[in-house]
Structure formats: structure tokens, C-alpha cells
Tab-separated table of C-alpha atoms and ligand atoms in Angstrom:
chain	number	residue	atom	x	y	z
A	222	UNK	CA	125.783	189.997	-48.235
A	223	UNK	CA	124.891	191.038	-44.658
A	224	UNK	CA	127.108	191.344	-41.956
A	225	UNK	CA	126.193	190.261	-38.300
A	226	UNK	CA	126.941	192.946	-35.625
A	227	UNK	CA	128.870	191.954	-32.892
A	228	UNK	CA	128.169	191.777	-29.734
A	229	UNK	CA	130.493	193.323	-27.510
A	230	UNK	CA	131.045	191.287	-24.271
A	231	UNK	CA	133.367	194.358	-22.802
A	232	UNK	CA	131.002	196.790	-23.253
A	233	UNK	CA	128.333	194.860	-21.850
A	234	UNK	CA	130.363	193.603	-19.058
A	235	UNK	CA	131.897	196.954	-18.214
A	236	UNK	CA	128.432	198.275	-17.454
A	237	UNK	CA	127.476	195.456	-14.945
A	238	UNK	CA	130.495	196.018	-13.089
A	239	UNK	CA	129.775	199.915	-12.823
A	240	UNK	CA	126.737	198.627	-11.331
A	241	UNK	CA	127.974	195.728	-8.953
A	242	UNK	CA	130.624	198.709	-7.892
A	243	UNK	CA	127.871	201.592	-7.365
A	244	UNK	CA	125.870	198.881	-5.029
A	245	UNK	CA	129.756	198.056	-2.964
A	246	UNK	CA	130.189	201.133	-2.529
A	247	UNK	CA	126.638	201.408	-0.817
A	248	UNK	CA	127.409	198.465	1.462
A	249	UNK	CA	130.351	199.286	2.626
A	250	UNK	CA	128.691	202.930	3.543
A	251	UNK	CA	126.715	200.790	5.845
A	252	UNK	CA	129.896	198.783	7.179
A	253	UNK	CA	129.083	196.106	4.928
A	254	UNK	CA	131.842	194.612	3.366
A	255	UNK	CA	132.050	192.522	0.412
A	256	UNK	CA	134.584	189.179	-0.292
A	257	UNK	CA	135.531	186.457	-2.325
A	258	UNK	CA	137.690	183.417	-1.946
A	259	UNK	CA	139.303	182.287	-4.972
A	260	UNK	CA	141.157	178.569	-4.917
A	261	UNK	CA	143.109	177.177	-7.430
A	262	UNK	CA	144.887	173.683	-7.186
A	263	UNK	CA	147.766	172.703	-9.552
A	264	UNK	CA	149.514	174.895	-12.480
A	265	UNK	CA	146.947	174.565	-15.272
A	266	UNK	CA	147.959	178.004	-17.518
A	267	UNK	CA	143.889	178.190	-18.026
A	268	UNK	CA	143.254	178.096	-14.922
A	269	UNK	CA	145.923	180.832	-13.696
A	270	UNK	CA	145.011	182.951	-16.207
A	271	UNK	CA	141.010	182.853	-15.045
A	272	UNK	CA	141.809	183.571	-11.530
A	273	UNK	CA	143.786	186.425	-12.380
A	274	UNK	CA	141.065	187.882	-14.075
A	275	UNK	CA	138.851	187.363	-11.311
A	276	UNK	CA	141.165	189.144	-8.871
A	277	UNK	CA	141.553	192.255	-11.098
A	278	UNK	CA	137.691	192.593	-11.408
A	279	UNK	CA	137.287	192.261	-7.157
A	280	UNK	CA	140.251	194.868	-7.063
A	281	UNK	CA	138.587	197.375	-9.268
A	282	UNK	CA	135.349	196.425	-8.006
A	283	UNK	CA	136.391	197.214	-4.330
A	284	UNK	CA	135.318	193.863	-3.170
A	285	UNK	CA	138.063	191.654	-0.784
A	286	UNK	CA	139.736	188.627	-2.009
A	287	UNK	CA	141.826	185.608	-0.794
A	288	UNK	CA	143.629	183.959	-3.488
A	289	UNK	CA	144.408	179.758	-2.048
A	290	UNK	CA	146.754	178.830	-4.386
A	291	UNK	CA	147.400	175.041	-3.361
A	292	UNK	CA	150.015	172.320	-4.627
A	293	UNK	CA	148.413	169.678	-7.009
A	294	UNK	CA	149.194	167.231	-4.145
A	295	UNK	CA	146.330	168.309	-1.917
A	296	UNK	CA	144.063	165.798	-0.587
A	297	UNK	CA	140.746	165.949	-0.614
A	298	UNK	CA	140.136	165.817	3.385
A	299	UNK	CA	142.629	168.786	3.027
A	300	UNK	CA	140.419	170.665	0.336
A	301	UNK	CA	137.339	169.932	2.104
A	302	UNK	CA	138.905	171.306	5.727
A	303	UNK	CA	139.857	174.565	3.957
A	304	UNK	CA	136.432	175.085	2.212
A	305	UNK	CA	135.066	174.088	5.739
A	306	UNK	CA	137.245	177.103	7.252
A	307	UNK	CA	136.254	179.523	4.159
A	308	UNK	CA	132.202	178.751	4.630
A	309	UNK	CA	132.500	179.989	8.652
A	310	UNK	CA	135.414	182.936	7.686
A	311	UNK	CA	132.771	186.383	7.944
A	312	UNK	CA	135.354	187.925	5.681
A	313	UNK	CA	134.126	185.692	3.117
A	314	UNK	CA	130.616	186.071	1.525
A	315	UNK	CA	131.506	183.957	-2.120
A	316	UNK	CA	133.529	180.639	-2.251
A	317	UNK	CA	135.144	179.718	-5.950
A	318	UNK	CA	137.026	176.834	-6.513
A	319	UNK	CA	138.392	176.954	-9.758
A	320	UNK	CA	138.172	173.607	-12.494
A	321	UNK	CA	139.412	171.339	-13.258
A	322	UNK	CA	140.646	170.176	-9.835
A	323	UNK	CA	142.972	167.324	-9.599
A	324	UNK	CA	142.051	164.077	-10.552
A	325	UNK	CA	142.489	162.367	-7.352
A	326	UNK	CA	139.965	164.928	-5.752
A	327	UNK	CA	136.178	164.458	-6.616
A	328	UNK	CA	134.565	167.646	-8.039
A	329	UNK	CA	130.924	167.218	-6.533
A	330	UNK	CA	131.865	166.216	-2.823
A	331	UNK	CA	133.859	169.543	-2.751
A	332	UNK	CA	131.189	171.754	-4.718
A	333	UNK	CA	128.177	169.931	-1.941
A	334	UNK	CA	130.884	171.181	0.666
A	335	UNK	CA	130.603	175.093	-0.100
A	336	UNK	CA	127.718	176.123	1.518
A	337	UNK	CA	125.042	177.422	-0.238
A	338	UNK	CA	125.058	180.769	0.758
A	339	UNK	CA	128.455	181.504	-0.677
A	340	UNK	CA	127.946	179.192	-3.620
A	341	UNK	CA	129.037	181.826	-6.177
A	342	UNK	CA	128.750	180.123	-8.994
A	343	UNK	CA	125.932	178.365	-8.081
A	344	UNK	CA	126.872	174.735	-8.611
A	345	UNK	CA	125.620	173.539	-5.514
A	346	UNK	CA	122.837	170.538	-5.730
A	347	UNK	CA	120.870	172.999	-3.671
A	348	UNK	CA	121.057	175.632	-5.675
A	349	UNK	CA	121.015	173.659	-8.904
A	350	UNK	CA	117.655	172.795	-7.980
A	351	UNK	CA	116.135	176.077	-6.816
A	352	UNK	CA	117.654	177.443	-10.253
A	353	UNK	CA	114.909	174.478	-11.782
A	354	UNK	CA	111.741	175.451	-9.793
A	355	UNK	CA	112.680	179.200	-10.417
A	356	UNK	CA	113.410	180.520	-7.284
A	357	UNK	CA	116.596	181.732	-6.734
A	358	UNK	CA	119.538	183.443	-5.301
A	359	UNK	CA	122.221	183.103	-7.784
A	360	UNK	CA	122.482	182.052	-11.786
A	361	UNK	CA	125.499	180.407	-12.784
A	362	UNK	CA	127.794	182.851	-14.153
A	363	UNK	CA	128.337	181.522	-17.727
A	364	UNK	CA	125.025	181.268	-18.434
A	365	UNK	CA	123.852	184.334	-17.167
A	366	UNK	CA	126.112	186.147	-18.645
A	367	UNK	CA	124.557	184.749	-21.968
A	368	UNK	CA	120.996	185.895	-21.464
A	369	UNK	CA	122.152	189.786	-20.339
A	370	UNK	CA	124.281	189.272	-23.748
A	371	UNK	CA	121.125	188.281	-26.238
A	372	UNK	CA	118.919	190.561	-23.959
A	373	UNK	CA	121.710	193.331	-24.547
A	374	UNK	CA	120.841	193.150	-28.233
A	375	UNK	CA	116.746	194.290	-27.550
A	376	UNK	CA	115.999	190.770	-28.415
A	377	UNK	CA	113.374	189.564	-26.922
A	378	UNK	CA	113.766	185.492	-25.974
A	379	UNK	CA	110.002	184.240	-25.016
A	380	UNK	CA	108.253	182.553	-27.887
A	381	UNK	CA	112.057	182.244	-29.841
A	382	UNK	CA	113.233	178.814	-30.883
A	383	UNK	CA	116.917	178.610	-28.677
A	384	UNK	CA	119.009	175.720	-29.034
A	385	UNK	CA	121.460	174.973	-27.168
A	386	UNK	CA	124.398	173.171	-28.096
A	387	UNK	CA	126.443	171.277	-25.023
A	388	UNK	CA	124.722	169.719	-21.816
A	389	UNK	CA	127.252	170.142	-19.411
A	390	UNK	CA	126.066	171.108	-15.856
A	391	UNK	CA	128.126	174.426	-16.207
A	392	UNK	CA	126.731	175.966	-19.305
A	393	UNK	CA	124.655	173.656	-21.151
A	394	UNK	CA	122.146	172.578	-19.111
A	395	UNK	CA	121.550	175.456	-17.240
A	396	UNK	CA	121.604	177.520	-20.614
A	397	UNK	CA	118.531	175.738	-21.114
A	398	UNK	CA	116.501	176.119	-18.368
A	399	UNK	CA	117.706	180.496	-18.142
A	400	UNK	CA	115.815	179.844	-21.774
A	401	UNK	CA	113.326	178.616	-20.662
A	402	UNK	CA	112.499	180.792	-17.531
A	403	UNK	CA	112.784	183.434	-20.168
A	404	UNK	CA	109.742	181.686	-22.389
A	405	UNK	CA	112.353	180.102	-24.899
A	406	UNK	CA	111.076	177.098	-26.423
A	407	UNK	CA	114.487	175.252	-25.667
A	408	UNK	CA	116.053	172.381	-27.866
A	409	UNK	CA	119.446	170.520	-26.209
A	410	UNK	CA	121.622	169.062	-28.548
A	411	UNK	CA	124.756	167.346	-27.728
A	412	UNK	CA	127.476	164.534	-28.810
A	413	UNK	CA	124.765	161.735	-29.642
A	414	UNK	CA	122.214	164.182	-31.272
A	415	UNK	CA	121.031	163.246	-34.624
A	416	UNK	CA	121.324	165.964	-37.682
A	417	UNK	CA	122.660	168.870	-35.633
A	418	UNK	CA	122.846	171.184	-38.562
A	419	UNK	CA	118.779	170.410	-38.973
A	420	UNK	CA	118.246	170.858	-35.625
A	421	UNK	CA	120.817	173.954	-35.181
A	422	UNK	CA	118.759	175.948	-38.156
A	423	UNK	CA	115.402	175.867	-36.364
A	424	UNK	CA	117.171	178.355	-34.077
A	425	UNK	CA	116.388	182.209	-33.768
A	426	UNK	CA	118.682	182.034	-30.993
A	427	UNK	CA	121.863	179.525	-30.882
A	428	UNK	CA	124.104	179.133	-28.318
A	429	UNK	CA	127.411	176.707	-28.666
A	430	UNK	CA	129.307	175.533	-25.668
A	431	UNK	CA	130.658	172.658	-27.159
A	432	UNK	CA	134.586	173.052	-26.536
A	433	UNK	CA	135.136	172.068	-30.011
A	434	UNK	CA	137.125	175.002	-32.597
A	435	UNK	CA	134.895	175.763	-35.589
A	436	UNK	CA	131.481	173.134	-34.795
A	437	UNK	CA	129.290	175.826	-36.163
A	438	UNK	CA	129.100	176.802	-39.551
A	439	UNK	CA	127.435	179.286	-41.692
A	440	UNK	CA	125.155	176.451	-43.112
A	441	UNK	CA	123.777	175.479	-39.545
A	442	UNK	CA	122.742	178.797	-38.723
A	443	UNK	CA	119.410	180.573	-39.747
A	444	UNK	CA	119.097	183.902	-41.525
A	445	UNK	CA	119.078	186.550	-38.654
A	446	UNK	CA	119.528	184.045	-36.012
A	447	UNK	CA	121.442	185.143	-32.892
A	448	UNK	CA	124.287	183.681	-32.324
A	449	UNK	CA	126.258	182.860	-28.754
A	450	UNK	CA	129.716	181.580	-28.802
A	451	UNK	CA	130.476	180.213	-25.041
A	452	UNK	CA	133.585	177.818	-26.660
A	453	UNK	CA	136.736	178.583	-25.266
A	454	UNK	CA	139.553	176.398	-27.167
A	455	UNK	CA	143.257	177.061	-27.120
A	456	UNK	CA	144.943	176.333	-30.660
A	457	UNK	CA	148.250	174.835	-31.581
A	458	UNK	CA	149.678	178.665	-32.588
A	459	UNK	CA	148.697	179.625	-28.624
A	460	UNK	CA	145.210	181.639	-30.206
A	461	UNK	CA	141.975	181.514	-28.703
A	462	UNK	CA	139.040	180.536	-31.113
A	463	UNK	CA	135.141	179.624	-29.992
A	464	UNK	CA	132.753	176.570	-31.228
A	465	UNK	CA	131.648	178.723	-34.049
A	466	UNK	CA	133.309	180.294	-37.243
A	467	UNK	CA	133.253	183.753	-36.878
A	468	UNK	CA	133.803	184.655	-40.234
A	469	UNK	CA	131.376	182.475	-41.865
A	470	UNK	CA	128.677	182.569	-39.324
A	471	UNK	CA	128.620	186.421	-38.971
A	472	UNK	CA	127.300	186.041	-42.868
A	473	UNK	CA	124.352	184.656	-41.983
A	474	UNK	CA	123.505	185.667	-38.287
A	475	UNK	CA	122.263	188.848	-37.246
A	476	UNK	CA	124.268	189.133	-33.866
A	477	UNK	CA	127.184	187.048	-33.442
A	478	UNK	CA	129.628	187.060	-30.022
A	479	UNK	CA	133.428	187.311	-30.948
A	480	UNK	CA	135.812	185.045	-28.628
A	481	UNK	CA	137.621	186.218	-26.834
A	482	UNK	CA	135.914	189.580	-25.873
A	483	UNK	CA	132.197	188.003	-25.526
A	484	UNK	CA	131.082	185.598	-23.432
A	485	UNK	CA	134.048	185.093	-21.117
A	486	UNK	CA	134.241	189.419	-19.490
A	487	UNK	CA	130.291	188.605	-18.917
A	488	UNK	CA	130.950	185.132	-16.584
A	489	UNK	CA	133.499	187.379	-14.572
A	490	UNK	CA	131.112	190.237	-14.641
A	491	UNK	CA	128.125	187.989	-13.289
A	492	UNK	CA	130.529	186.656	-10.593
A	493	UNK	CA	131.070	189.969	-9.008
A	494	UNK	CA	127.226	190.216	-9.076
A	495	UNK	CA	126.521	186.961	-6.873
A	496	UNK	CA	129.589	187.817	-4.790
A	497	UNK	CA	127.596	191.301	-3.437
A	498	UNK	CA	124.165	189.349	-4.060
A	499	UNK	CA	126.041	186.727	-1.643
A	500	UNK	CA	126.535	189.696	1.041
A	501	UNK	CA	123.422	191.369	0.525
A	502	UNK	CA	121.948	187.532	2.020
A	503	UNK	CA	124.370	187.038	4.457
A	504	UNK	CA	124.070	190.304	5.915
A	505	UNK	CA	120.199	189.559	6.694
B	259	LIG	P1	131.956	169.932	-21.516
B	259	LIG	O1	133.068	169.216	-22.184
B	259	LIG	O2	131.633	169.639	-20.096
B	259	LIG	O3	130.618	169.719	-22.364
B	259	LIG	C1	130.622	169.762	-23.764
B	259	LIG	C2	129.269	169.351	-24.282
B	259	LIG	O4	129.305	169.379	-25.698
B	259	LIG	C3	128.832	167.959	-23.871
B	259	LIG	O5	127.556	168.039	-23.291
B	259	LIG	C4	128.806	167.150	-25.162
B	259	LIG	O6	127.689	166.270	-25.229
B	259	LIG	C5	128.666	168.223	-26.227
B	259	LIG	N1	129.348	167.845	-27.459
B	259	LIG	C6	130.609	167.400	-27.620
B	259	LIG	N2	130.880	167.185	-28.924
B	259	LIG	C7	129.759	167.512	-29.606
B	259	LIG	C8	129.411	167.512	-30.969
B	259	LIG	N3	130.285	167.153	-31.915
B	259	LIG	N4	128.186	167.905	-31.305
B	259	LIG	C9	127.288	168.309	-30.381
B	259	LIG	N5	127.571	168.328	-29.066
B	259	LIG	C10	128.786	167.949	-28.693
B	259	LIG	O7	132.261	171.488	-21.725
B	259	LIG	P2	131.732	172.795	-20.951
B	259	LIG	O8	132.371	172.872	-19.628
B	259	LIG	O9	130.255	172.884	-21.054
B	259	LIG	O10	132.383	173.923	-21.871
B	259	LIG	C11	132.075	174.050	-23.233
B	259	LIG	C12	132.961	175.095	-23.859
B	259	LIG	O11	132.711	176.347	-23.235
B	259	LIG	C13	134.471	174.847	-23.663
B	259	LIG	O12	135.148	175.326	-24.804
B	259	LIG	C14	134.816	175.711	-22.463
B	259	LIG	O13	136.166	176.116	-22.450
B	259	LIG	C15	133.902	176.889	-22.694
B	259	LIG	N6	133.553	177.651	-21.487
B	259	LIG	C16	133.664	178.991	-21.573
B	259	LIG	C17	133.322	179.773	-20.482
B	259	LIG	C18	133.423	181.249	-20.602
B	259	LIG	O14	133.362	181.928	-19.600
B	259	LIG	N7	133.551	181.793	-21.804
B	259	LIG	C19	132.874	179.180	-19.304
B	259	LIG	C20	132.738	177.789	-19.269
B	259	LIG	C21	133.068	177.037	-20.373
């Protein structure tokens, strides 16, 4: 029986940061210097535990950050007025406002607040849309990640069947249309679709971001097929486990991502690239 390899998300990861610190080292020899705002609202664990991250990575990257750690009972005028203060601070090229936010606070009017420029993650309707016609500045981080993760491989995406499991505006979605700037012909599947095993074995490349432990199985999955776990779910023991099983997937696949240690390093890794892509533009 053949074994997938694994794709290593820290490896991978590790290099793009040697490379997002090489070129902030190189702005800041021309007095430009690089920073990120990171806001969190309420005491989700998840959410603590993501932010963290992303302060450790600007830390050894050498790039500034602000941590706005803010009581649940914000309001929304008072979430907007900081963002406001954030998207005219000079100190601050990126703008990240962590998920899930509150629910008396609505998501979109604060994402259409962060200005474009320092949309880091690029959620932004504007950048959403220049992400569609294929021009743009920055590609959502999750996502991204992804493609420099099958591309790390040597496989090549244009002319592959990719499906992609999930449609949310985060991953799924713009999964999808990375795919398809890369020549993927692109199937989206998602909670209504019909026969998603079927559907799920026409792929050469699969990716899951579903949010739900253990979707995939080794009998949706293709011989050689590569396989992209973006699930992230917590489990009654406290263990982290993707939308895919590992064990019987890897049987079948001929890459496989491991969670944790895949997708997630590469979404903090791509980050720190739009943050310095995000001063490289401002700087102009
Ligand atoms: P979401 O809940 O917004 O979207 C889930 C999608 O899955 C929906 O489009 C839904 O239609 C689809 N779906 C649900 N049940 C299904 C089923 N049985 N069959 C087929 N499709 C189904 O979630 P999201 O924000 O896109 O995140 C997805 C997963 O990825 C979560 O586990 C999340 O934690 C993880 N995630 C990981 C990273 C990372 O950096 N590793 C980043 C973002 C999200």
C-alpha cells in the first residue's frame, strides 16, 4: 500500500518568512518601516491563541505590532472609531481584526471600514473583487497559503481537476477562484451538494475547509490525488484534528497536509507577506 508524503506546512512556511524578513530588513535600510495592528474582541481561547501566533511571527520577522485587545462589550461605533484611528496611524501599514467578533457587532460594516490599503487579509469588498478580475494587491491568507503548499509539492495546478470543499468567503470561495487564476478547472461543493464522495473523486487536487472532524475519507479521494486539509476543529480530549482522516486518506493520496503543522504556519506566513506588500504600497 502507498503512503502519501506529507506536506510540511513549517518547512514551507519557515522559508516565506526568511523571505518576508530578508525584504524588512531592506525597507527599513531605506527608513521604511513595517507594522501591523492586531485586534481581538472578547476571550475566545481560538482566538487568543491565533493572535499570539501572529505577534511571534511580526517579532521574529522585525515588523511592528499593536495588539487592541478589547472587552466583549465594545460597540460597534466604538470598533469602527478605532479602525478609523488605525487606517490614518503611519505606524500602521496592515489592519487585522480577528473572528469571530461579537455578535452584537456586524462583521462586514467593520471589514468595509479598514481601508483597502491595509486590508491584510484581504476581505475588503474592494479587494474581494479585484482578487475576481485578477488584479491584485493582496490574496487572502488562507488560501494563499494553500496554492504555495500544492505548488511546494512541483505540482503543477492548470489543466488539474480541484475541488473545493466549503464556500465560505474566507477560504472556500476564494480557494476557488486562486484555482482558477492558476488554470484549475474548479468544482465547489458545499452543505447542499449532491454525492460529494462522486464529486470529491474527480479531484487531482482536493482541498477541505469544511470545519467538520473526519468529512473526508479514503473512499472520496482519488489515487494520487493531492490532498489540502484547511479544517481546524477542536475535539472533546482538547486535540486538534482537520476535515480529513489523515490516516486513511494518506493511503490513497499522493500528498496529504497534516493538521496542525500544514495549512495554519502558511496563513500566518502569507500575513507577514501582505503586511510588507502593504508598506511596499503605502510607501509609493
Ligand atoms: P464556514 O463554516 O464559514 O464554512 C464551511 C463551509 O463548509 C460552508 O460553505 C458549508 O456549505 C460547507 N459545509 C458544511 N458542511 C458540509 C458538508 N457536510 N459537506 C460539504 N460541505 C459542507 O467555515 P470556514 O471559515 O470556511 O472554515 C472552514 C474550516 O477551516 C474550519 O474548520 C476553520 O476552523 C478552518 N480554518 C482554518 C484556517 C487555517 O489557517 N488553517 C483558516 C480559516 C479557517
Amino acid at each position: 500500500m502507498s503512503q502519501a508524503k506529507i506536506i510540511d506546512g513549517k518547512v514551507v512556511s519557515t522559508k516565506v518568512r526568511q523571505e518576508v524578513k530578508e525584504e524588512v530588513e531592506k525597507l527599513n535600510q531605506q527608513g521604511i518601516n513595517v507594522g501591523l495592528a492586531v485586534v481581538i474582541v472578547g476571550k475566545d481561547p481560538a482566538s487568543r491563541i491565533y493572535v499570539n501566533s501572529k505577534k511571534k511571527a511580526c517579532a521574529e520577522i522585525g515588523i511592528y505590532s499593536e495588539e487592541y485587545a478589547l472587552d466583549e462589550s465594545i460597540t460597534e461605533q466604538e470598533l469602527l472609531t478605532l479602525v478609523e484611528k488605525l487606517n490614518h496611524d503611519t505606524k500602521i501599514n496592515g489592519i487585522l481584526v480577528q473572528s469571530p467578533l461579537p455578535k452584537h457587532i456586524n462583521e462586514n460594516r467593520i471589514v468595509e471600514a479598514i481601508s483597502p490599503l491595509k486590508d491584510v487579509d484581504a476581505f475588503h469588498a474592494q479587494n474581494v473583487g479585484k482578487i475576481m478580475i485578477g488584479d491584485f494587491d493582496f490574496l487572502p491568507c488562507t488560501p494563499s497559503g494553500c496554492i504555495d503548499l500544492i505548488e511546494s509539492t512541483g505540482t503543477e495546478i492548470s489543466g488539474k481537476n480541484c475541488v473545493v470543499i466549503g464556500r465560505s468567503n474566507i477560504v472556500g470561495k476564494p480557494m476557488a477562484m486562486l484555482l482558477l487564476h492558476k488554470n484549475g478547472t474548479v468544482t465547489i461543493c458545499h452543505s447542499k451538494t449532491r454525492n460529494l464522495a462522486e464529486v470529491c473523486r474527480q479531484a487531482d487536487i482536493l482541498v477541505a475547509a469544511v470545519g467538520v472532524p473526519n468529512l473526508v475519507k479514503k473512499d472520496m479521494v482519488k489515487q494520487d490525488a493531492v490532498v489540502i486539509d484547511v479544517g481546524m476543529n477542536r475535539l472533546e480530549d482538547g486535540s486538534l484534528c482537520g476535515d480529513v482522516d489523515f490516516e486513511g486518506v494518506s493511503q490513497v493520496a499522493s500528498y496529504i497536509t497534516p493538521v496542525p503543522g500544514g495549512v495554519g504556519p502558511m496563513t500566518i506566513a502569507t500575513l507577514m507577506k501582505n503586511t510588507v506588500t502593504a508598506a511596499k504600497i503605502q510607501s509609493r
